[in-house]
Amino acid sequence: MAYSVSPIGFVRSCFKEKFAIPRQPQLAPAARGVLELIPPFDQGDAVQGLEQVSHVWLLFLFHQALEDKPRLKVRPPRLGGNKSMGVFATRATHRPNGIGQSVVKLDRVEANRLWISGIDLLDGTPILDVKPYVPYADSIAGASNEIASSAPLLIPVQWQPQALEQAQLHALRLQEPLLELIEQCLAQDPRPAYQVPSPEREYGAQFWDLDVRWHYPEPGLIRVLAVVPAN
Ligand code: SAM
């Protein structure tokens, strides 16, 4: 039996590519975006009352990871990418029906859009539903998960002086907490766990309309090298 669902809107996000997006929401509070609602949900009725809510659940499609053949086992990056596990034991993007869920902060409500932060969503992500976070039911004291027992360890992020100046200028232009966004995302060390980076190797990812480049001058330390307009 097949059911069909259709989006109620799409996210405009600071993240223009999958690399360097945090693995869960709330890990980068400076990661901001806008959920643009589409008809018939964009007239105000559908969001009435939502201004009384601080956080919402977003149910969405991993639209850049959809596959025809469902996987039963996946290799979560969190486990280094070399240990496989049942798909239902993980929050992997490759999963039956490609549905994701994230709790995000609701910063502002307008009739046709929701301003959100702490997101882990790619630009253009189709949103299937929005539900209010209900603290008494959604926060479970004593809950445990031995596979992902705590947030990823953070590594220090340093700035090349020129990169810092570039980031400060672009932050003003974009009116966004850009330095915080870069620091919060890179501190989680987006590099695949199996890669041992040499100091010469440069990594890059696009945040907003910017190409951010960094390297690992030594293991466990990131230095931002440049923050320049993306092509
Ligand atoms: N919080 C969600 C969940 O638990 O269902 C997502 C968790 S998933 C591990 C997070 C990763 O999904 C991000 O790091 C990013 O690389 C990827 N991602 C985000 N939006 C996506 C999209 N629209 N299509 C494919 N991958 C996406």
XYZ file of C-alpha atoms in Angstrom, residues 40-203:
164
model
C -2.929 26.845 1.363
C -0.809 27.103 4.557
C 0.542 30.617 3.936
C -2.442 32.771 4.917
C -1.953 32.925 8.703
C -4.674 30.519 9.838
C -2.346 27.523 10.007
C 0.150 29.250 12.345
C -2.343 30.987 14.619
C -1.310 30.326 18.238
C 2.213 29.297 17.349
C 3.586 32.569 18.768
C 2.981 30.982 22.205
C 5.482 28.236 21.487
C 9.295 28.447 21.834
C 10.287 25.336 19.852
C 8.716 23.221 17.134
C 9.226 19.782 15.668
C 9.808 19.820 11.942
C 9.076 16.658 9.995
C 10.877 16.784 6.691
C 12.196 14.889 3.716
C 15.911 14.183 3.349
C 15.416 15.263 -0.243
C 19.088 14.924 -1.123
C 19.365 11.397 0.225
C 16.270 9.701 -1.177
C 16.787 6.161 -2.458
C 14.561 3.633 -4.203
C 15.861 0.593 -2.325
C 15.504 0.805 1.448
C 18.637 0.105 3.471
C 18.328 -2.122 6.529
C 21.802 -1.372 7.825
C 23.619 1.964 7.757
C 27.049 3.221 8.777
C 26.449 6.299 10.950
C 29.200 8.966 10.714
C 28.974 9.254 14.488
C 30.435 5.744 14.777
C 33.284 6.654 12.451
C 31.504 5.496 9.298
C 32.948 1.986 9.532
C 30.508 0.236 11.861
C 27.119 -0.815 10.524
C 23.939 -0.785 12.536
C 20.207 -1.333 12.039
C 18.712 1.714 10.348
C 16.055 2.051 13.046
C 18.762 2.321 15.721
C 20.097 5.463 14.054
C 19.085 8.914 12.807
C 20.826 8.299 9.472
C 19.620 10.242 6.442
C 19.323 7.103 4.278
C 16.204 5.499 5.673
C 12.811 4.148 4.624
C 10.663 7.018 3.348
C 13.535 9.468 3.914
C 11.770 11.252 6.777
C 13.729 13.396 9.240
C 12.676 15.168 12.415
C 14.272 18.090 14.190
C 13.365 20.230 17.177
C 14.223 23.828 16.316
C 13.845 27.160 18.046
C 10.977 29.262 16.783
C 12.249 32.848 16.696
C 9.418 34.619 14.887
C 6.045 33.769 13.397
C 4.651 35.487 10.318
C 1.562 34.528 8.347
C 3.531 32.845 5.592
C 6.858 32.047 7.210
C 8.478 30.793 10.400
C 11.909 32.109 11.429
C 13.845 29.251 12.989
C 17.287 28.589 14.485
C 19.396 25.737 15.797
C 18.627 23.943 12.544
C 20.370 20.955 10.944
C 18.586 21.322 7.591
C 19.891 21.798 4.112
C 18.671 24.705 2.006
C 15.545 23.669 0.077
C 14.485 20.928 2.519
C 10.788 20.092 1.992
C 8.852 20.277 5.273
C 5.975 17.839 5.714
C 4.559 19.078 9.018
C 5.173 21.408 11.968
C 4.212 20.487 15.513
C 4.732 22.366 18.770
C 7.333 20.965 21.142
C 5.517 19.883 24.307
C 8.053 19.918 27.156
C 6.146 17.690 29.580
C 5.762 14.945 26.980
C 8.795 15.391 24.696
C 11.498 15.731 27.370
C 11.981 12.409 29.113
C 13.921 12.441 32.376
C 16.167 9.398 32.643
C 16.001 8.480 28.947
C 19.151 6.838 27.612
C 20.824 6.061 24.305
C 24.111 4.193 24.593
C 24.889 4.706 20.904
C 24.714 8.498 21.131
C 24.995 9.207 24.819
C 26.155 12.834 24.587
C 26.742 15.661 22.128
C 29.887 15.330 19.996
C 33.108 16.554 21.614
C 34.043 20.045 20.464
C 37.455 20.993 19.139
C 38.943 24.498 19.301
C 38.513 26.785 16.285
C 41.084 29.500 15.616
C 40.989 32.252 13.017
C 43.616 33.435 10.576
C 43.448 37.244 11.133
C 42.411 37.907 7.520
C 39.645 35.284 7.696
C 38.327 36.877 10.884
C 38.163 40.296 9.176
C 36.389 38.775 6.181
C 33.863 37.032 8.429
C 33.180 40.208 10.423
C 32.455 42.173 7.234
C 30.167 39.491 5.820
C 28.368 39.154 9.161
C 27.499 42.858 8.956
C 26.390 42.553 5.336
C 24.232 39.479 6.007
C 23.038 40.696 9.425
C 23.696 37.182 10.674
C 25.728 35.713 13.584
C 28.226 34.395 11.045
C 31.280 34.035 13.315
C 29.251 32.054 15.813
C 27.795 29.901 13.020
C 31.226 29.051 11.636
C 32.716 28.385 15.067
C 29.774 26.284 16.262
C 29.726 24.131 13.110
C 33.475 23.657 12.703
C 33.973 22.919 16.421
C 32.056 19.704 15.779
C 34.759 18.647 13.355
C 32.810 17.935 10.158
C 35.643 15.860 8.677
C 34.816 12.154 8.225
C 36.270 10.342 11.237
C 38.399 8.021 9.107
C 40.287 10.907 7.449
C 43.555 11.901 9.097
C 44.076 15.440 7.812
C 47.544 16.670 6.985
C 48.152 20.354 7.834
C 48.367 21.101 4.081
C 44.929 19.711 3.329
C 42.213 22.363 3.024
C 38.551 21.698 3.687
